[in-house]
Each structure stands twice: as structure tokens, then as C-alpha cells.
Amino acid sequence: MNLPETILIIDDEVQIRRLLEITLSSNGYKISEAATGKDGLIAAATNHPVLVILDLGLPDIDGIEILKKLREWYLKPIIILSVRNSEEDIIHALDNGANDYLTKPFRTGELLARIRVASRQVQNISDKPILEFGSLSIDLTNHIVRKNSELLKLTSTEFSLLSLLAKNEGRVLTHQYILKEVWGMGYIEQTQYLRVFIAQLRKKVEDDPARPKLLNTESGIGYRFGS
Amino acid sequence: MDIIDNRPDPDELLASLKFEEERSKRGKLKIFFGMCAGVGKTYTMLQTAQAEKLKGNDIVIGYVETHNRKETAELAEGFELIPRKTYQYKSTTVQEMDLDAIIARKPRVVLVDELAHSNSPGSRHTKRCQDVLEILDNGISVYTTLNVQHLESRSDTVSQITGIIVRETLPDEIFENADEIEVIDLTPDELLQRLSDGKVYTPERSKEAIGSFFRKGNITALREMALRIVADRVDKQLHEYMQLKRIKGPWKSGLHLLVAVSHTQQSAKLLRWAKNLSYTMGADLQAVYVETSYKLTPKESEQLNKNINLSRQLGIKFRFVTNNDMVKAIVDFAQKENITHIIIGKPRVRNLLTLLRLGNFVNRLIRYSGNIDVYILGSDIKSTDKFKEKVSLPSFTSNIRQYFAATLIVVITALACFSIKEFIGYQVVSFALLFVVSTLAFFFGTGPILVSATLSALIWDFFFIPPPYTLHVDKPEDMLMLIMFFIIALLSGVLTSRIKRQEMKIRRREERTNALYQLTRELSTASGFEEVINIAKNDIKKYFDLRCRILLRNDTNQLDCPNQIDSGIILSKNDVSVAAWTFQHSAKAGKHTDTLPSSKYTFYPLKGNQMNLGVIAIQQTNVFTLGEEQFWDAFISQISGKFEREYLRDMAKQAFLLNESDKLYKTLFNSISHELRIPVATIMGASDSLLTSLHPEEIRKELSQEIFKASKRLNRLIDNLLNMSRLESGRITPRLDWCDIHDLINKVSENLQDELKPFRLHVVIPDDMPLVKIDFGLIEQVLYNLIYNATQYASISINLRVKAFYENGIMTLQVMDRGPGFPGKEISFIFNKFYRVEGSKAGGTGLGLSIAKGFVEAHEGTITVRNRQNGGAIFTIKIPTEILHIDF
């Protein structure tokens, strides 16, 4: 039997902390709380949380600064939970090492799902050679993709894109990140490539390309695979 | 009998009342007036103050000179003394009244001795009376002293009587406008007694004084003058009083005097004399200067400026007219202004040229003036002319090179003629020379022309007219020709150069008119203070060759001086305070003026019709000439006018915005409070029910769902409000990025999947739809709002259609439903904020469509709506965009 894992909540609103505490503890997590950025940094160092839920609007230090400080040594997932909902803010947080971003108000079901995805990524780091999503299977070592056991013909760029997204299942990847990983540093402004390849991939891997289930758009931010 | 004469003139009454009203806010000026030093003005002033002080009035001494007189010093001891300010002037230290300290202390009455005193350099104003006016402006009353010889209009007469030149003078206007005047009178014998008793000066000085200034004859004359002035004043006050109270009686004389002024020193005297006359006649007075084509020497224009300033000091309105015919100009002006008496000085003929110019000035004026009386004041300028003018013909000031060139050309012509003398004969030579002289007149001034005319006459006579090489002329016809030659050469030369001068004047005036026109034109298209300032600076540089700096008022009616250095003009702390003074008093100050002349810059107020707009600072080396000053005034009044319009426009805009935001605020309150309450009520009710009652599982789930739905509604409202405020603040700039329209519509339908459940959404996108460059988030919101609206109202049919296509640089998105559509008369309002179609169902704030419109417009696109033929509405969005074709 595993010991309950600790999740650290850094948020100055008592009501939000209370809500998270109820939700998360009823789902088997142990909770550690901090109302300020300073306390949050101490708690992260002393309580060994498996995941941090961080608010950006803290009274003492700006959330992005906390994020940067945490990321200097903390390797486990950090999920941002904030009322800031502009695309710039979200991209900025993701670029600075946040694993995921949820805007308030949020659905607790959604939050739990994101927590699960984020924790799974940490475990999955020891690459499985074949990823399976329903009728889709991706063989990462042999570069083979099958749908309903049928072999799909993908170009090498399509494969790189699909495998990048699939390996980060459930996680938002920003446009810039994807472009950098698949095409290279020089291409981070060329979002049109991404649009074209995503549209092509959807036609090949989705059951209904008009209602994608695997390659999901995050408006103005990037893409998220599955879930 | 003329009935109108018995009624008070309404304009004058109004002016009189206005004057009274203004006066009541100011402090009162009381002058203790005497015939000369030693009559006890200061003593009486202190005594009066003492009595007032006993009544409990707050009285302080600003500046009192006791001249070591014992009684006076004793009296002064009982008062609070405002410490004097020390100025370092060259190697001596001078003590002056501390103006700012007095204003800061704000007593009820301040005692200030010797009103006509001139301040030492470095003080704010050159004269003490200006200090006093400023004190009065601050609501503080002033007691002061004055001798009759210091009155500007009497100074000449006093000089004549006593032989002493009065240097410190007081503008008559201040004296005339004083609230109260108390005469301190002594008989000459009493005064002389006091002097010899040593009550006025030390014994040695007394002796000296009695011998020179304080002669009995002098004292008597001065005494008469002082009493006369005060009597006149009482007379005038009585008139004014009667007019104010509508008392029947002899009205104001109805006389209007006009004094014609020239650029001579004599005119200064003429002005003073005219002032006295108008005062005793009870007539009003204006001065006129006729500008002709005659070019003033620097000295003359300086004297003219002095005359203008003097007339301002005397309170005489000064006017300019331009006409080459002085007589006609004066008479025309007089008739236009209903003048009854014209005053002129007897012209002094100094030389032939002035005689030519003035012509028969006096006679003609008398002939043309008709029923207007003409006074002619004799000229005895020599008696007071201390700085004797050098007699110089103005046009001889042409430079030496012109004389040289003219002589040379005449000599060359003569040489040329001499060489061909045998062929053409001596008579033709005269024509050649005449031709040359006339031609020269186009290029040179009068002086060189006179020289070349004389020279050519002499040359012709000496070298050509037989017998040659003598000045002697044999034949009488040759003699006649020689004389005629000389006269014609002279006349044509002088006339031509005169025409040229006139032409130059006209050209200069044209240039100025043109400059003003240019300025007006540039200003008319300018908008914003920044642009107006730039235009002003450029044009002032262009037409006056001056660097300037413009300081503007701020909203609190203070002068704004954001930084010290700008456009090469560095304002020191002192300069800034001069600017502030100029702004407050709307009068020019600084260099070349009477106020704060120590500054490096001259400051002119920018006056609008209703307010002061600011100050313009310029660095001039030379004082403006008369014409330049007029031009400058016209120039800056244009600029001020523009600033005022800008300022008023800003104010109107602010008021409008305030009004709009007020309206918005109210609507927001009405509509939002309702919209907020409903979901909050649901949440409170449902959660309360969950807390207090034990419901079966099913009911609990339903209540929770209600809470969830209400929260979503609240959230949507907040999003809308936030979007609206983003739009309102103008902070929306689309982040354009490549976008796949399929993706966009998918995303919207995914977000609206609950609402869309009862509907069938048809998405129509052509196969060759390119990528478009738009802000994904914003357009997603637009589509969301439109489709959400359709789901709320289009309950008649389950079919919704979204169509996208691209044509000629424009992307079109259409949302169609088969709902009830919009009532025809309301369809044009539905994009307005908070507008809700009459009878529409509960819920909704009327924000969704206006947000959609705002976001589309942020893309420089349009959104329109119309009803469809078989029912329902169709929204069409058109956005100009870049595209990228893709092949799938």
C-alpha cells in the first residue's frame, strides 16, 4: 500500500484552498497549503510534494517568479491555476516550465484529470516503445502508426509531430514549442506549417476529422493530445 | 432739445458698474497727495493709519521713509514692519520693499511711501506703482504718498516752472483710478517756516533747498497745480456719480478728442498736454499715428515707441492708420470715430525734404476737417530738449558703397560720352546722364541719387557745355537746360526711390499678410497641442527668425513647465516665475519690458477669448519695431486662438466622455444587477437546500446541476463584462496568426456542445479554403456569441448553418438560423451596448453582439445582420485578411 502522495497548493484564497483540499483529499491525496509565495517555496522544499498547484496572483511574489524559482530545482509537475486567462499569460507560464494551465473558474473533474495526466507523464518518462490510444497505435522505435490495425502512411514530419504530441498526452504544447521540436529553432514563427500538418494528420488519424478527439486545439496557445 | 442727451449711455453705465464690481474685489488705493516734499504726507498717512489701527484694522508698514524726522519716526514705531529686501546692485546694496512678503502676510492695509519711486534693477517691476497694483490685485488695500510733480502729465510743466527734470513719474491712470485722495495742504509760508525750523531737512540742506527748489513762486505754482488736480477729480467724480444714479444734470461733455502723434519728441509733450485738456474738458481722448511711406530712422522709431508707451501710461488709446496722405488719414479717422476736436503740434520744418513731405499740412487739415475743431500746439521743444537731436536726413543713411558706386557709374558714363562727344554733340550727353541717374534710382537710396544728380550736372557743365573746362555757360538756352537737367534729375531720382520704398513697404505688408495666412491655414488642419506647438515654433522661426518656447496651462489653471530645457531655451527658476507672472497677469514681462527685465527672455501671454492659454518665451536681441510688434501680436493671437479651440475641444470631449460613461454606468447597473442576481439566487437557494434538507440522491444531483448551470451563466456574464471593458478601454489589438477555419468552427461547436445538443449544425466550408490570418481567440469568441445567440432564440427550427468562404482578399463568415429573426425597426440597434430586442426572453445582457462587433472591428472588418427571406436571421462577418493556400 502506497503512502498518500502530497500535493502542494499555493493560493491566497481560503475558499479555493478549502475546495481543493476537499476535492483532492477525497481522491486520496495528502494536502499541503501555502497562502503566500514565500511560504509556498518553503513548503515545496520541506514537504516533498509530488505536484504543485500554483496561483499566479499571490500577495507577495508574482506567481511567474515562484514558478521560475521552483523550476531551478523542482522537477515534478506544476499546474497553474489562475484567473488570468489571456493567451499571453498562459503561454508565458507554459514556457517557464509549467506543465499545465487551468483558468479559474474550473471544473474539479477537469483538474483531477490534469493532475492524473501530469503525474503519469512523470512515470512514463521511461519510454514505452509502443503508445496506444483506442484504435491508434504508435510504434516509436520503428516509426510505424496503425489505425484499426491498418498501416498509416505518414511522412517523417507528420510522424515527428504525432509522436511529440502523443508522448505528451494530455498536456498542452505551445505552438512555439512544437515548431521548435519538430522543425527546429528557425521555424518558431511559421505557424502555418503547424496548421497544415495538424489538418493533414487529423484526416489520417481521427475517426471524424471535423470533430477531433486526439489532436485538440487550445485556442491561441497550442495543441493537446487526447483526453 | 435733444432727449437722448438726458439719458445715461447704457454702455458707459455698464462699464461703470463693471468697474465698481471689479474694484470691490481689489484692495483700495488711498493716496496722500501733496504739492512737494515736506508738507507732511507721510506723517498724515501714519496718523490716519494709527486711527484705523485703533479701530482694530490689521495695518502693516511695507515701506516708509521717515527721512530721520523725529515725529514721523515715533509714529511709525507702533506698526508691524515688513522687513525690506536687499538687492546687490553693482557694488552698492539697495533696500527695496518686499512685495512677496507683503502678499504672503496679507494684511488689510499696507503703508507704502512714495508711489512714484523707481525700483532698483533686479526687482520684479521697474516701478513701485506696479508693485502696488499687484498688492491691490491680491485684495490688500494700500495707503501711499505722492507729490504733484511726479504725475506723468504734469512733469513737463513742473520742469518748466522749477527748472528741475522729474525722472520718477507715475502714470496718470493710477492716480485717476485711486479710490481716495487726500490732499495735504500747507500755505507756502508755513512750509518755508517748517523748512527753516529744520523739520524737513538738516539745516544745511534746508538752506540749499530754500535757495533752489523751495522758492516761494515755485511752491505757489505747485500748490495751485495740486489743488487744481484734486478739484478736477472731484468734478469728474460728481459726473460719474450722477450718471450712475441717473441724476438729471449736465452730462458728460460728449467731446471726443484726437491727438495726432508723430515720431518726434515734441509729440510726447503734445500727448501730456492733450491729456490735461481732456481731463479738464471731461472728454475722452485717443491718439493716432499715421504711417506713411517715409522710412523711420532707428532713433525715430525708438521715439515713436516711447510715445506709444507714454500714451499707454497716460491711459490714451493709441491707434495706427496707414496712408500716404496724413491729412486725409487723420480726417477720415476722426470722422469715423466721431471726433470733435483734433489736436496737432505745429510742424517743425527742418529742411527741404520735410517741407516737401509735410506740404501745407496745417492749412490742409484745417480746410478738410470741416466742423471738427483743430487745436494747434506750438513747438517750443528746445526748452526741454535735453538730448538734442542730430539733424540728419534719414535717406542719407545708405551705405558708403552705394555713394561710391553711383559716383563711379556717372563718371564712366561721362567718360564714354566724352570719347564720342565729336559725333553726338554736347546736348545728347545730358540725356544719357539723365537716363543713368533715373536708372540708378531703382537701385540706390535718395542720398546717392542726390549726389549723382549733382555730380552729373556739374560734369555736364564743366566738360561738355561750351566753353568746356569751365563752369561758365555761354548761351542762355544752355543755362536753362542745365537748370532743367538738374531739377529733372533730382525729381526723377527722388520720386523713383520713393516709389521703391513704398513698394517695399507694400511687399513687406504682403509678406506679413501672407505669413499670417499661411499660419492660419496650417493651424486649421492641425490637431492636438503637440502639432500646434510645432507649427508655431516653425513659423516663428521662419518669419521672425526667433527661437521660442511655448508653455501651456494645465487643467488646474496653472502654467505647466515640464522640463527646463526645450528647443534650445533653458528656463531658470527665475524665468519660470516670470512666465508664471506673465500667465497670471496676462501682460508681457521679461527682457525689454518694465516687469522683471532681468530675465534673458521676453514672455508674452497667449490670451484667448475666455481664458489664458499659456505663455510664449522668445529670446530677442532687438526690440520689435512698431510694425513688427503689430505683426507679432497678430501672429500670437492666431496661435492663442488655436490653442483655445484645442483646449475647448478637449474639454467638450471630456465632458462628452464623462456623460457617456455615466450613461453606461447606469445601464450597467440596471441590467447587470438583475443578471447577477438570478444565478446567485439559484446558487444560494440550491446550496441552502442541499445543506438543510436530506434529499434523496436524485434530487441532490439535480440541485447540484442547477448550481453548476447558474455558475456557468455567471461566468459567461463576467467574461462578457471583461471583454466589454477591454473593448471600451481600446486595449484590443488582434494577435494575428495563421488559422484553419475548420479548426475554429470545431472549437466553437465543442465549447457549445451542451447548447447545440437540440440543434443540427451544418458547417459549409469550401475545399480550397485557405489559411487566414486572424486572431483565433477573438474570432472564436465572435462565433461563440453568434451561435450561442442562435441557440437561445432559434427554437422554431433545429437547423443552424455556419458558412465560411474567401473572395478577393476578404474572408466571410456567416451564421444563419431559422428563428424568429429581428423586428425590422430594431434591427439597426442590435449591435448597441445593452440593447435588447423588445420581448426577448429572460437572461442575456445585450452585450454579446456588441462584443462580437467590437472584435470584428478590431480586425478592421464588418459585421451585419439581416432577416432571411423565409424566416430567421443571417449574420455576415467580413474580414480583410492575408491568406495562404494549402493543398491537402
mmCIF file of N, CA and C in Angstrom, chain A residues 85 87-88 91 104-105 107 175 189-193 195-196 198-200 202-203 209-212 216-220 223, chain B residues 708 711-712 715 719 722 735 737-740 742-743 746-747 749-751 754 761 771 775-778 780 884 886-888:
data_model
loop_
_atom_site.group_PDB
_atom_site.id
_atom_site.type_symbol
_atom_site.label_atom_id
_atom_site.label_comp_id
_atom_site.label_asym_id
_atom_site.label_seq_id
_atom_site.Cartn_x
_atom_site.Cartn_y
_atom_site.Cartn_z
ATOM 1 N N ASN A 85 -6.514 34.785 -17.753
ATOM 2 C CA ASN A 85 -6.896 33.881 -18.832
ATOM 3 C C ASN A 85 -6.447 34.359 -20.199
ATOM 4 N N GLU A 87 -4.098 34.726 -23.440
ATOM 5 C CA GLU A 87 -3.212 33.776 -24.094
ATOM 6 C C GLU A 87 -1.749 34.049 -23.735
ATOM 7 N N GLU A 88 -1.418 35.332 -23.638
ATOM 8 C CA GLU A 88 -0.031 35.693 -23.317
ATOM 9 C C GLU A 88 0.383 35.102 -21.975
ATOM 10 N N ILE A 91 0.753 31.231 -22.226
ATOM 11 C CA ILE A 91 1.956 30.825 -22.956
ATOM 12 C C ILE A 91 3.202 31.107 -22.127
ATOM 13 N N LYS A 104 -9.338 29.760 -13.597
ATOM 14 C CA LYS A 104 -10.465 29.805 -12.671
ATOM 15 C C LYS A 104 -11.551 30.609 -13.361
ATOM 16 N N PRO A 105 -12.811 30.273 -13.260
ATOM 17 C CA PRO A 105 -13.342 29.091 -12.566
ATOM 18 C C PRO A 105 -13.061 27.807 -13.334
ATOM 19 N N ARG A 107 -13.494 23.291 -13.466
ATOM 20 C CA ARG A 107 -14.300 22.142 -13.030
ATOM 21 C C ARG A 107 -13.354 21.197 -12.308
ATOM 22 N N HIS A 175 2.478 26.382 -29.522
ATOM 23 C CA HIS A 175 2.861 26.384 -30.940
ATOM 24 C C HIS A 175 4.372 26.449 -31.090
ATOM 25 N N GLU A 189 8.252 30.873 -35.827
ATOM 26 C CA GLU A 189 7.203 31.818 -36.225
ATOM 27 C C GLU A 189 6.302 31.244 -37.314
ATOM 28 N N GLN A 190 6.685 30.117 -37.883
ATOM 29 C CA GLN A 190 5.973 29.596 -39.055
ATOM 30 C C GLN A 190 4.768 28.753 -38.657
ATOM 31 N N THR A 191 3.799 29.386 -38.026
ATOM 32 C CA THR A 191 2.658 28.614 -37.530
ATOM 33 C C THR A 191 1.853 27.977 -38.647
ATOM 34 N N GLN A 192 1.960 28.532 -39.858
ATOM 35 C CA GLN A 192 1.167 27.956 -40.948
ATOM 36 C C GLN A 192 1.537 26.486 -41.197
ATOM 37 N N TYR A 193 2.855 26.107 -40.997
ATOM 38 C CA TYR A 193 3.249 24.709 -41.181
ATOM 39 C C TYR A 193 2.436 23.825 -40.244
ATOM 40 N N ARG A 195 -0.420 24.413 -38.799
ATOM 41 C CA ARG A 195 -1.839 24.305 -39.176
ATOM 42 C C ARG A 195 -2.025 23.245 -40.264
ATOM 43 N N VAL A 196 -1.160 23.322 -41.271
ATOM 44 C CA VAL A 196 -1.300 22.416 -42.410
ATOM 45 C C VAL A 196 -1.089 20.971 -41.959
ATOM 46 N N ILE A 198 -1.229 19.647 -38.922
ATOM 47 C CA ILE A 198 -2.269 19.176 -37.991
ATOM 48 C C ILE A 198 -3.515 18.769 -38.783
ATOM 49 N N ALA A 199 -3.891 19.646 -39.770
ATOM 50 C CA ALA A 199 -5.071 19.326 -40.575
ATOM 51 C C ALA A 199 -4.883 18.002 -41.310
ATOM 52 N N GLN A 200 -3.655 17.782 -41.866
ATOM 53 C CA GLN A 200 -3.384 16.531 -42.578
ATOM 54 C C GLN A 200 -3.434 15.329 -41.637
ATOM 55 N N ARG A 202 -5.009 15.080 -38.843
ATOM 56 C CA ARG A 202 -6.370 14.805 -38.397
ATOM 57 C C ARG A 202 -7.085 13.925 -39.410
ATOM 58 N N LYS A 203 -6.873 14.223 -40.694
ATOM 59 C CA LYS A 203 -7.544 13.431 -41.723
ATOM 60 C C LYS A 203 -7.115 11.979 -41.661
ATOM 61 N N PRO A 209 -12.555 13.781 -38.753
ATOM 62 C CA PRO A 209 -11.618 14.929 -38.723
ATOM 63 C C PRO A 209 -12.301 16.240 -38.336
ATOM 64 N N ALA A 210 -13.612 16.359 -38.574
ATOM 65 C CA ALA A 210 -14.314 17.589 -38.223
ATOM 66 C C ALA A 210 -14.538 17.686 -36.718
ATOM 67 N N ARG A 211 -14.517 16.530 -36.017
ATOM 68 C CA ARG A 211 -14.654 16.565 -34.557
ATOM 69 C C ARG A 211 -13.491 15.813 -33.941
ATOM 70 N N PRO A 212 -12.328 16.413 -33.926
ATOM 71 C CA PRO A 212 -11.131 15.695 -33.494
ATOM 72 C C PRO A 212 -11.201 15.292 -32.027
ATOM 73 N N ASN A 216 -6.283 17.936 -30.257
ATOM 74 C CA ASN A 216 -7.186 19.007 -29.850
ATOM 75 C C ASN A 216 -6.509 20.384 -29.898
ATOM 76 N N THR A 217 -7.313 21.374 -30.334
ATOM 77 C CA THR A 217 -6.797 22.755 -30.398
ATOM 78 C C THR A 217 -6.999 23.462 -29.065
ATOM 79 N N GLU A 218 -5.966 24.135 -28.582
ATOM 80 C CA GLU A 218 -6.125 25.052 -27.452
ATOM 81 C C GLU A 218 -6.037 26.459 -28.040
ATOM 82 N N SER A 219 -7.166 27.155 -28.047
ATOM 83 C CA SER A 219 -7.253 28.431 -28.775
ATOM 84 C C SER A 219 -6.099 29.372 -28.481
ATOM 85 N N GLY A 220 -5.396 29.703 -29.544
ATOM 86 C CA GLY A 220 -4.359 30.722 -29.431
ATOM 87 C C GLY A 220 -3.124 30.281 -28.674
ATOM 88 N N TYR A 223 -1.565 22.877 -28.901
ATOM 89 C CA TYR A 223 -2.353 21.646 -29.072
ATOM 90 C C TYR A 223 -2.186 20.742 -27.866
ATOM 91 N N PHE B 708 -24.412 24.275 -10.847
ATOM 92 C CA PHE B 708 -23.390 24.281 -11.879
ATOM 93 C C PHE B 708 -23.796 25.159 -13.056
ATOM 94 N N SER B 711 -23.638 28.796 -12.167
ATOM 95 C CA SER B 711 -22.259 29.292 -12.127
ATOM 96 C C SER B 711 -21.743 29.552 -13.522
ATOM 97 N N LYS B 712 -22.101 28.642 -14.442
ATOM 98 C CA LYS B 712 -21.654 28.833 -15.816
ATOM 99 C C LYS B 712 -22.214 30.136 -16.379
ATOM 100 N N ASN B 715 -20.358 32.964 -14.973
ATOM 101 C CA ASN B 715 -19.042 33.045 -15.586
ATOM 102 C C ASN B 715 -19.098 33.690 -16.961
ATOM 103 N N ASP B 719 -17.225 37.018 -18.200
ATOM 104 C CA ASP B 719 -16.398 37.059 -19.414
ATOM 105 C C ASP B 719 -16.837 38.184 -20.340
ATOM 106 N N LEU B 722 -15.824 41.526 -18.948
ATOM 107 C CA LEU B 722 -14.387 41.751 -19.106
ATOM 108 C C LEU B 722 -14.046 42.093 -20.547
ATOM 109 N N ARG B 735 -4.035 39.587 -32.132
ATOM 110 C CA ARG B 735 -2.766 38.885 -32.378
ATOM 111 C C ARG B 735 -2.986 38.017 -33.594
ATOM 112 N N ASP B 737 -2.588 35.474 -36.456
ATOM 113 C CA ASP B 737 -1.788 34.267 -36.679
ATOM 114 C C ASP B 737 -2.554 33.395 -37.666
ATOM 115 N N TRP B 738 -1.819 32.517 -38.323
ATOM 116 C CA TRP B 738 -2.478 31.651 -39.301
ATOM 117 C C TRP B 738 -3.503 30.762 -38.614
ATOM 118 N N CYS B 739 -4.617 30.612 -39.268
ATOM 119 C CA CYS B 739 -5.708 29.921 -38.607
ATOM 120 C C CYS B 739 -6.472 29.080 -39.629
ATOM 121 N N ASP B 740 -6.751 27.887 -39.241
ATOM 122 C CA ASP B 740 -7.553 26.978 -40.066
ATOM 123 C C ASP B 740 -9.004 27.133 -39.637
ATOM 124 N N HIS B 742 -11.645 25.455 -40.245
ATOM 125 C CA HIS B 742 -12.252 24.216 -39.735
ATOM 126 C C HIS B 742 -12.037 24.112 -38.241
ATOM 127 N N ASP B 743 -10.753 24.348 -37.890
ATOM 128 C CA ASP B 743 -10.336 24.237 -36.510
ATOM 129 C C ASP B 743 -11.149 25.187 -35.622
ATOM 130 N N ASN B 746 -14.765 24.044 -35.289
ATOM 131 C CA ASN B 746 -14.774 22.874 -34.391
ATOM 132 C C ASN B 746 -14.727 23.285 -32.940
ATOM 133 N N LYS B 747 -13.789 24.182 -32.691
ATOM 134 C CA LYS B 747 -13.545 24.609 -31.320
ATOM 135 C C LYS B 747 -14.812 25.235 -30.723
ATOM 136 N N SER B 749 -17.951 24.803 -31.727
ATOM 137 C CA SER B 749 -19.045 23.843 -31.535
ATOM 138 C C SER B 749 -18.735 22.909 -30.362
ATOM 139 N N GLU B 750 -17.446 22.686 -30.118
ATOM 140 C CA GLU B 750 -17.087 21.859 -28.970
ATOM 141 C C GLU B 750 -17.440 22.580 -27.673
ATOM 142 N N ASN B 751 -17.102 23.886 -27.623
ATOM 143 C CA ASN B 751 -17.422 24.650 -26.423
ATOM 144 C C ASN B 751 -18.910 24.812 -26.187
ATOM 145 N N ASP B 754 -23.161 21.511 -25.260
ATOM 146 C CA ASP B 754 -24.403 21.357 -24.488
ATOM 147 C C ASP B 754 -25.550 22.125 -25.130
ATOM 148 N N LEU B 761 -26.079 21.392 -36.574
ATOM 149 C CA LEU B 761 -25.206 22.448 -37.083
ATOM 150 C C LEU B 761 -24.586 22.021 -38.406
ATOM 151 N N LEU B 771 -5.687 29.107 -45.460
ATOM 152 C CA LEU B 771 -5.466 29.560 -44.085
ATOM 153 C C LEU B 771 -5.647 31.071 -44.078
ATOM 154 N N ASP B 775 -7.047 36.690 -35.416
ATOM 155 C CA ASP B 775 -6.844 36.338 -34.019
ATOM 156 C C ASP B 775 -7.809 35.212 -33.668
ATOM 157 N N PHE B 776 -7.260 34.040 -33.465
ATOM 158 C CA PHE B 776 -8.083 32.855 -33.234
ATOM 159 C C PHE B 776 -9.045 33.074 -32.072
ATOM 160 N N GLY B 777 -8.500 33.517 -30.944
ATOM 161 C CA GLY B 777 -9.309 33.670 -29.734
ATOM 162 C C GLY B 777 -10.465 34.637 -29.918
ATOM 163 N N LEU B 778 -10.194 35.773 -30.557
ATOM 164 C CA LEU B 778 -11.236 36.795 -30.699
ATOM 165 C C LEU B 778 -12.352 36.326 -31.629
ATOM 166 N N GLU B 780 -13.060 33.317 -32.399
ATOM 167 C CA GLU B 780 -13.742 32.203 -31.734
ATOM 168 C C GLU B 780 -14.846 32.750 -30.834
ATOM 169 N N LEU B 884 -3.128 31.932 -47.107
ATOM 170 C CA LEU B 884 -2.082 31.006 -47.531
ATOM 171 C C LEU B 884 -2.798 29.774 -48.071
ATOM 172 N N ILE B 886 -3.341 26.064 -49.200
ATOM 173 C CA ILE B 886 -2.735 24.799 -48.798
ATOM 174 C C ILE B 886 -3.327 23.692 -49.650
ATOM 175 N N ASP B 887 -2.509 22.687 -49.912
ATOM 176 C CA ASP B 887 -3.037 21.540 -50.666
ATOM 177 C C ASP B 887 -3.115 20.355 -49.743
ATOM 178 N N PHE B 888 -4.260 19.802 -49.719
ATOM 179 C CA PHE B 888 -4.396 18.604 -48.878
ATOM 180 C C PHE B 888 -4.292 17.356 -49.741
#
